[in-house]
Amino acid sequence: MDNTIACQACDLLVNLESMRPGQRASCPRCGYRLTRLRPDAVERLMAYSIAALVALVFACLFPFLSFASSGVESVMTLPQTPGSLWRNGLPLVAILVAAFIIAIPALVLVSLLLLSVPLARGRFRPWLKPIGRWLFHLQSWAMVEVFIIGVIVSLVKIAKMATVTLGLSFWSYVAFAILFTFAIGVLDRYQLWNAIEAAEKETAS
Ligand SMILES: [Zn+2]
């Protein structure tokens, strides 16, 4: 198994052969955090991803926001929000909401499950490597921050339109955001890549 990892920040090659479970490793040149060896990283990734996906589904089922504008109250669910914003002359915000609040997180969670479910059982699947590369690319692009900024921008825009009351789905969405952040936090390039390679060897032999 390859125990060498390139630092994401300065490209220094670091050998992690002597690492023990539970330890963290940082780059000796620039201090960037390289990995933290968790014995149950894949299981945690799977658990957080399933929980986050359930919370996201809940967030789509119940009232997310209720608006009171000129005496008329309207209740809106999360999936209805982009369409309503579009009709209210905010197409850009509608696209932001649909992409950053629903579509991209759902796509990331499904990808995390496609990665963690086979790996938790030590099985190799042909899609593991392409999905792994895509997720690590997204991760180094600081996705969670971008995503949270998208949520805040969208909520501020919505709040300007009317008096807003937060519904049950809003709080499901908050739970989702926390679980999603945990799942991304467990996503460890070094360990997952080793797990993918170990599963591949196991299947080939
Ligand atoms: Zn470095």
PDB file of C-alpha atoms and ligand atoms in Angstrom:
ATOM      1  CA  MET A   1       0.000   0.000   0.000  1.00  0.00           C
ATOM      2  CA  ASP A   2       1.259   3.489  -0.833  1.00  0.00           C
ATOM      3  CA  ASN A   3       1.942   5.401   2.389  1.00  0.00           C
ATOM      4  CA  THR A   4       3.097   8.606   0.727  1.00  0.00           C
ATOM      5  CA  ILE A   5       0.805  11.615   0.477  1.00  0.00           C
ATOM      6  CA  ALA A   6       1.349  14.965  -1.243  1.00  0.00           C
ATOM      7  CA  CYS A   7       0.584  18.036   0.882  1.00  0.00           C
ATOM      8  CA  GLN A   8      -2.443  19.824  -0.628  1.00  0.00           C
ATOM      9  CA  ALA A   9      -0.996  23.209   0.314  1.00  0.00           C
ATOM     10  CA  CYS A  10       2.706  22.990  -0.707  1.00  0.00           C
ATOM     11  CA  ASP A  11       3.056  19.676  -2.664  1.00  0.00           C
ATOM     12  CA  LEU A  12       5.665  18.241  -0.275  1.00  0.00           C
ATOM     13  CA  LEU A  13       5.657  14.415  -0.352  1.00  0.00           C
ATOM     14  CA  VAL A  14       5.254  13.024   3.172  1.00  0.00           C
ATOM     15  CA  ASN A  15       5.590   9.356   4.194  1.00  0.00           C
ATOM     16  CA  LEU A  16       2.964   8.329   6.757  1.00  0.00           C
ATOM     17  CA  GLU A  17       4.091   4.714   7.254  1.00  0.00           C
ATOM     18  CA  SER A  18       4.707   5.078  11.001  1.00  0.00           C
ATOM     19  CA  MET A  19       1.236   6.550  11.757  1.00  0.00           C
ATOM     20  CA  ARG A  20      -0.977   4.729  14.262  1.00  0.00           C
ATOM     21  CA  PRO A  21      -4.820   4.814  14.437  1.00  0.00           C
ATOM     22  CA  GLY A  22      -6.094   7.918  16.217  1.00  0.00           C
ATOM     23  CA  GLN A  23      -3.065  10.030  15.274  1.00  0.00           C
ATOM     24  CA  ARG A  24      -3.129  13.202  13.199  1.00  0.00           C
ATOM     25  CA  ALA A  25      -0.465  14.190  10.688  1.00  0.00           C
ATOM     26  CA  SER A  26       0.461  17.691   9.570  1.00  0.00           C
ATOM     27  CA  CYS A  27       2.827  18.801   6.831  1.00  0.00           C
ATOM     28  CA  PRO A  28       6.349  19.269   8.313  1.00  0.00           C
ATOM     29  CA  ARG A  29       7.018  22.191   5.948  1.00  0.00           C
ATOM     30  CA  CYS A  30       3.828  24.275   6.077  1.00  0.00           C
ATOM     31  CA  GLY A  31       1.718  22.736   8.870  1.00  0.00           C
ATOM     32  CA  TYR A  32      -1.279  21.896   6.642  1.00  0.00           C
ATOM     33  CA  ARG A  33      -3.370  19.053   8.131  1.00  0.00           C
ATOM     34  CA  LEU A  34      -2.718  15.939   6.063  1.00  0.00           C
ATOM     35  CA  THR A  35      -4.884  13.274   7.659  1.00  0.00           C
ATOM     36  CA  ARG A  36      -6.304  11.901  10.878  1.00  0.00           C
ATOM     37  CA  LEU A  37      -6.349   8.128  11.046  1.00  0.00           C
ATOM     38  CA  ARG A  38      -9.748   7.019  12.278  1.00  0.00           C
ATOM     39  CA  PRO A  39     -10.275   3.253  12.411  1.00  0.00           C
ATOM     40  CA  ASP A  40     -13.985   3.756  11.624  1.00  0.00           C
ATOM     41  CA  ALA A  41     -13.737   6.565   9.032  1.00  0.00           C
ATOM     42  CA  VAL A  42     -15.764   4.760   6.342  1.00  0.00           C
ATOM     43  CA  GLU A  43     -18.535   3.753   8.788  1.00  0.00           C
ATOM     44  CA  ARG A  44     -18.735   7.319  10.131  1.00  0.00           C
ATOM     45  CA  LEU A  45     -18.892   8.690   6.595  1.00  0.00           C
ATOM     46  CA  MET A  46     -21.749   6.309   5.796  1.00  0.00           C
ATOM     47  CA  ALA A  47     -23.650   7.104   9.031  1.00  0.00           C
ATOM     48  CA  TYR A  48     -23.386  10.908   8.642  1.00  0.00           C
ATOM     49  CA  SER A  49     -24.321  10.698   4.952  1.00  0.00           C
ATOM     50  CA  ILE A  50     -27.448   8.605   5.623  1.00  0.00           C
ATOM     51  CA  ALA A  51     -28.500  10.881   8.521  1.00  0.00           C
ATOM     52  CA  ALA A  52     -27.902  14.027   6.424  1.00  0.00           C
ATOM     53  CA  LEU A  53     -29.894  12.590   3.512  1.00  0.00           C
ATOM     54  CA  VAL A  54     -32.836  11.725   5.830  1.00  0.00           C
ATOM     55  CA  ALA A  55     -32.746  15.273   7.271  1.00  0.00           C
ATOM     56  CA  LEU A  56     -32.697  16.734   3.725  1.00  0.00           C
ATOM     57  CA  VAL A  57     -35.720  14.603   2.715  1.00  0.00           C
ATOM     58  CA  PHE A  58     -37.563  15.784   5.883  1.00  0.00           C
ATOM     59  CA  ALA A  59     -36.627  19.368   5.008  1.00  0.00           C
ATOM     60  CA  CYS A  60     -38.420  18.932   1.654  1.00  0.00           C
ATOM     61  CA  LEU A  61     -41.652  17.467   3.106  1.00  0.00           C
ATOM     62  CA  PHE A  62     -42.921  20.067   5.598  1.00  0.00           C
ATOM     63  CA  PRO A  63     -43.459  23.855   5.549  1.00  0.00           C
ATOM     64  CA  PHE A  64     -40.087  25.548   5.279  1.00  0.00           C
ATOM     65  CA  LEU A  65     -41.129  29.167   5.475  1.00  0.00           C
ATOM     66  CA  SER A  66     -44.414  30.964   5.806  1.00  0.00           C
ATOM     67  CA  PHE A  67     -44.688  34.426   4.333  1.00  0.00           C
ATOM     68  CA  ALA A  68     -46.979  37.174   5.511  1.00  0.00           C
ATOM     69  CA  SER A  69     -47.189  39.917   2.907  1.00  0.00           C
ATOM     70  CA  SER A  70     -50.015  42.527   2.815  1.00  0.00           C
ATOM     71  CA  GLY A  71     -52.312  40.381   4.977  1.00  0.00           C
ATOM     72  CA  VAL A  72     -51.956  37.271   2.830  1.00  0.00           C
ATOM     73  CA  GLU A  73     -50.123  34.334   4.362  1.00  0.00           C
ATOM     74  CA  SER A  74     -48.590  31.673   2.183  1.00  0.00           C
ATOM     75  CA  VAL A  75     -46.791  28.552   3.300  1.00  0.00           C
ATOM     76  CA  MET A  76     -43.944  27.310   1.209  1.00  0.00           C
ATOM     77  CA  THR A  77     -42.050  24.044   1.149  1.00  0.00           C
ATOM     78  CA  LEU A  78     -38.380  23.876   0.212  1.00  0.00           C
ATOM     79  CA  PRO A  79     -38.955  22.394  -3.282  1.00  0.00           C
ATOM     80  CA  GLN A  80     -41.498  25.168  -4.037  1.00  0.00           C
ATOM     81  CA  THR A  81     -39.076  27.950  -3.081  1.00  0.00           C
ATOM     82  CA  PRO A  82     -37.093  28.231  -6.362  1.00  0.00           C
ATOM     83  CA  GLY A  83     -40.266  28.387  -8.490  1.00  0.00           C
ATOM     84  CA  SER A  84     -41.749  31.073  -6.277  1.00  0.00           C
ATOM     85  CA  LEU A  85     -38.567  33.156  -6.373  1.00  0.00           C
ATOM     86  CA  TRP A  86     -38.489  32.814 -10.157  1.00  0.00           C
ATOM     87  CA  ARG A  87     -42.098  34.065 -10.445  1.00  0.00           C
ATOM     88  CA  ASN A  88     -41.250  36.965  -8.121  1.00  0.00           C
ATOM     89  CA  GLY A  89     -38.648  38.195 -10.595  1.00  0.00           C
ATOM     90  CA  LEU A  90     -35.556  36.771  -8.881  1.00  0.00           C
ATOM     91  CA  PRO A  91     -34.353  34.139 -11.394  1.00  0.00           C
ATOM     92  CA  LEU A  92     -30.720  34.291 -10.230  1.00  0.00           C
ATOM     93  CA  VAL A  93     -31.670  33.702  -6.586  1.00  0.00           C
ATOM     94  CA  ALA A  94     -34.032  30.910  -7.720  1.00  0.00           C
ATOM     95  CA  ILE A  95     -31.121  29.158  -9.465  1.00  0.00           C
ATOM     96  CA  LEU A  96     -28.855  29.713  -6.421  1.00  0.00           C
ATOM     97  CA  VAL A  97     -31.454  28.197  -4.092  1.00  0.00           C
ATOM     98  CA  ALA A  98     -32.147  25.188  -6.338  1.00  0.00           C
ATOM     99  CA  ALA A  99     -28.444  24.486  -6.888  1.00  0.00           C
ATOM    100  CA  PHE A 100     -26.826  25.250  -3.535  1.00  0.00           C
ATOM    101  CA  ILE A 101     -29.649  24.351  -1.159  1.00  0.00           C
ATOM    102  CA  ILE A 102     -31.089  21.223  -2.779  1.00  0.00           C
ATOM    103  CA  ALA A 103     -29.403  19.835  -5.916  1.00  0.00           C
ATOM    104  CA  ILE A 104     -25.670  20.004  -5.094  1.00  0.00           C
ATOM    105  CA  PRO A 105     -25.967  18.753  -1.470  1.00  0.00           C
ATOM    106  CA  ALA A 106     -28.236  15.878  -2.603  1.00  0.00           C
ATOM    107  CA  LEU A 107     -25.769  14.945  -5.359  1.00  0.00           C
ATOM    108  CA  VAL A 108     -22.836  15.062  -2.907  1.00  0.00           C
ATOM    109  CA  LEU A 109     -24.689  12.908  -0.337  1.00  0.00           C
ATOM    110  CA  VAL A 110     -25.641  10.284  -2.927  1.00  0.00           C
ATOM    111  CA  SER A 111     -21.985  10.240  -4.069  1.00  0.00           C
ATOM    112  CA  LEU A 112     -20.792   9.826  -0.468  1.00  0.00           C
ATOM    113  CA  LEU A 113     -23.131   6.829  -0.094  1.00  0.00           C
ATOM    114  CA  LEU A 114     -21.986   5.296  -3.401  1.00  0.00           C
ATOM    115  CA  LEU A 115     -18.455   5.576  -1.990  1.00  0.00           C
ATOM    116  CA  SER A 116     -18.922   4.581   1.649  1.00  0.00           C
ATOM    117  CA  VAL A 117     -21.478   1.740   1.377  1.00  0.00           C
ATOM    118  CA  PRO A 118     -19.286  -0.580  -0.781  1.00  0.00           C
ATOM    119  CA  LEU A 119     -16.115   0.426   1.142  1.00  0.00           C
ATOM    120  CA  ALA A 120     -17.717  -0.355   4.521  1.00  0.00           C
ATOM    121  CA  ARG A 121     -18.187  -3.922   3.238  1.00  0.00           C
ATOM    122  CA  GLY A 122     -14.705  -4.011   1.662  1.00  0.00           C
ATOM    123  CA  ARG A 123     -16.162  -4.266  -1.854  1.00  0.00           C
ATOM    124  CA  PHE A 124     -14.651  -2.645  -4.926  1.00  0.00           C
ATOM    125  CA  ARG A 125     -16.926  -0.958  -7.484  1.00  0.00           C
ATOM    126  CA  PRO A 126     -15.855   0.600 -10.810  1.00  0.00           C
ATOM    127  CA  TRP A 127     -17.347   3.995  -9.866  1.00  0.00           C
ATOM    128  CA  LEU A 128     -15.325   4.363  -6.615  1.00  0.00           C
ATOM    129  CA  LYS A 129     -12.289   6.062  -8.186  1.00  0.00           C
ATOM    130  CA  PRO A 130     -14.138   8.590 -10.419  1.00  0.00           C
ATOM    131  CA  ILE A 131     -16.504   9.513  -7.541  1.00  0.00           C
ATOM    132  CA  GLY A 132     -13.583   9.758  -5.097  1.00  0.00           C
ATOM    133  CA  ARG A 133     -11.689  12.114  -7.433  1.00  0.00           C
ATOM    134  CA  TRP A 134     -14.791  14.255  -7.955  1.00  0.00           C
ATOM    135  CA  LEU A 135     -15.521  14.509  -4.202  1.00  0.00           C
ATOM    136  CA  PHE A 136     -11.924  15.392  -3.288  1.00  0.00           C
ATOM    137  CA  HIS A 137     -11.916  18.014  -6.018  1.00  0.00           C
ATOM    138  CA  LEU A 138     -15.123  19.527  -4.585  1.00  0.00           C
ATOM    139  CA  GLN A 139     -13.691  19.336  -1.064  1.00  0.00           C
ATOM    140  CA  SER A 140     -10.509  21.222  -1.948  1.00  0.00           C
ATOM    141  CA  TRP A 141     -12.739  23.842  -3.579  1.00  0.00           C
ATOM    142  CA  ALA A 142     -14.063  24.589  -0.028  1.00  0.00           C
ATOM    143  CA  MET A 143     -17.587  23.516  -0.890  1.00  0.00           C
ATOM    144  CA  VAL A 144     -19.190  23.732   2.553  1.00  0.00           C
ATOM    145  CA  GLU A 145     -18.274  27.391   2.901  1.00  0.00           C
ATOM    146  CA  VAL A 146     -19.611  28.193  -0.567  1.00  0.00           C
ATOM    147  CA  PHE A 147     -22.753  26.268   0.204  1.00  0.00           C
ATOM    148  CA  ILE A 148     -23.386  28.027   3.553  1.00  0.00           C
ATOM    149  CA  ILE A 149     -22.845  31.423   1.894  1.00  0.00           C
ATOM    150  CA  GLY A 150     -25.412  30.390  -0.749  1.00  0.00           C
ATOM    151  CA  VAL A 151     -27.944  29.576   2.000  1.00  0.00           C
ATOM    152  CA  ILE A 152     -27.369  32.881   3.814  1.00  0.00           C
ATOM    153  CA  VAL A 153     -27.597  34.981   0.627  1.00  0.00           C
ATOM    154  CA  SER A 154     -30.824  33.212  -0.356  1.00  0.00           C
ATOM    155  CA  LEU A 155     -32.440  33.592   3.095  1.00  0.00           C
ATOM    156  CA  VAL A 156     -31.577  37.291   3.290  1.00  0.00           C
ATOM    157  CA  LYS A 157     -33.150  37.827  -0.156  1.00  0.00           C
ATOM    158  CA  ILE A 158     -36.289  35.894   0.867  1.00  0.00           C
ATOM    159  CA  ALA A 159     -36.585  37.789   4.178  1.00  0.00           C
ATOM    160  CA  LYS A 160     -36.590  41.098   2.252  1.00  0.00           C
ATOM    161  CA  MET A 161     -39.710  40.067   0.338  1.00  0.00           C
ATOM    162  CA  ALA A 162     -42.044  39.509   3.283  1.00  0.00           C
ATOM    163  CA  THR A 163     -42.393  38.722   6.980  1.00  0.00           C
ATOM    164  CA  VAL A 164     -40.999  35.238   7.317  1.00  0.00           C
ATOM    165  CA  THR A 165     -41.877  32.530   9.864  1.00  0.00           C
ATOM    166  CA  LEU A 166     -39.608  29.513   9.993  1.00  0.00           C
ATOM    167  CA  GLY A 167     -41.295  26.098   9.765  1.00  0.00           C
ATOM    168  CA  LEU A 168     -40.442  22.523  10.813  1.00  0.00           C
ATOM    169  CA  SER A 169     -38.518  21.901   7.604  1.00  0.00           C
ATOM    170  CA  PHE A 170     -36.268  24.859   8.268  1.00  0.00           C
ATOM    171  CA  TRP A 171     -35.014  23.164  11.443  1.00  0.00           C
ATOM    172  CA  SER A 172     -34.662  19.848   9.602  1.00  0.00           C
ATOM    173  CA  TYR A 173     -32.530  21.799   7.174  1.00  0.00           C
ATOM    174  CA  VAL A 174     -30.344  23.133   9.989  1.00  0.00           C
ATOM    175  CA  ALA A 175     -29.856  19.521  11.195  1.00  0.00           C
ATOM    176  CA  PHE A 176     -29.022  18.537   7.629  1.00  0.00           C
ATOM    177  CA  ALA A 177     -26.406  21.323   7.330  1.00  0.00           C
ATOM    178  CA  ILE A 178     -24.684  20.212  10.563  1.00  0.00           C
ATOM    179  CA  LEU A 179     -24.671  16.513   9.557  1.00  0.00           C
ATOM    180  CA  PHE A 180     -23.472  17.426   6.059  1.00  0.00           C
ATOM    181  CA  THR A 181     -20.559  19.390   7.550  1.00  0.00           C
ATOM    182  CA  PHE A 182     -19.670  16.372   9.737  1.00  0.00           C
ATOM    183  CA  ALA A 183     -19.765  14.038   6.704  1.00  0.00           C
ATOM    184  CA  ILE A 184     -17.468  16.316   4.691  1.00  0.00           C
ATOM    185  CA  GLY A 185     -15.201  16.603   7.758  1.00  0.00           C
ATOM    186  CA  VAL A 186     -14.748  12.793   7.858  1.00  0.00           C
ATOM    187  CA  LEU A 187     -13.928  12.660   4.137  1.00  0.00           C
ATOM    188  CA  ASP A 188     -10.190  11.965   4.299  1.00  0.00           C
ATOM    189  CA  ARG A 189      -8.318  11.705   1.004  1.00  0.00           C
ATOM    190  CA  TYR A 190      -5.452   9.549   2.294  1.00  0.00           C
ATOM    191  CA  GLN A 191      -7.550   6.994   4.173  1.00  0.00           C
ATOM    192  CA  LEU A 192     -10.304   6.701   1.596  1.00  0.00           C
ATOM    193  CA  TRP A 193      -7.877   6.303  -1.266  1.00  0.00           C
ATOM    194  CA  ASN A 194      -6.091   3.534   0.653  1.00  0.00           C
ATOM    195  CA  ALA A 195      -9.477   1.894   1.390  1.00  0.00           C
ATOM    196  CA  ILE A 196     -10.390   2.034  -2.331  1.00  0.00           C
ATOM    197  CA  GLU A 197      -7.030   0.503  -3.311  1.00  0.00           C
ATOM    198  CA  ALA A 198      -7.291  -2.190  -0.628  1.00  0.00           C
ATOM    199  CA  ALA A 199     -10.802  -3.124  -1.855  1.00  0.00           C
ATOM    200  CA  GLU A 200      -9.548  -3.202  -5.453  1.00  0.00           C
ATOM    201  CA  LYS A 201      -6.690  -5.588  -4.546  1.00  0.00           C
ATOM    202  CA  GLU A 202      -9.042  -7.769  -2.538  1.00  0.00           C
ATOM    203  CA  THR A 203     -11.423  -8.072  -5.492  1.00  0.00           C
ATOM    204  CA  ALA A 204      -8.600  -8.700  -8.002  1.00  0.00           C
ATOM    205  CA  SER A 205      -7.039 -11.525  -5.957  1.00  0.00           C
TER     206      SER A 205
HETATM  207 ZN    ZN B   1       2.776  21.505   3.167  1.00  0.00          ZN
END
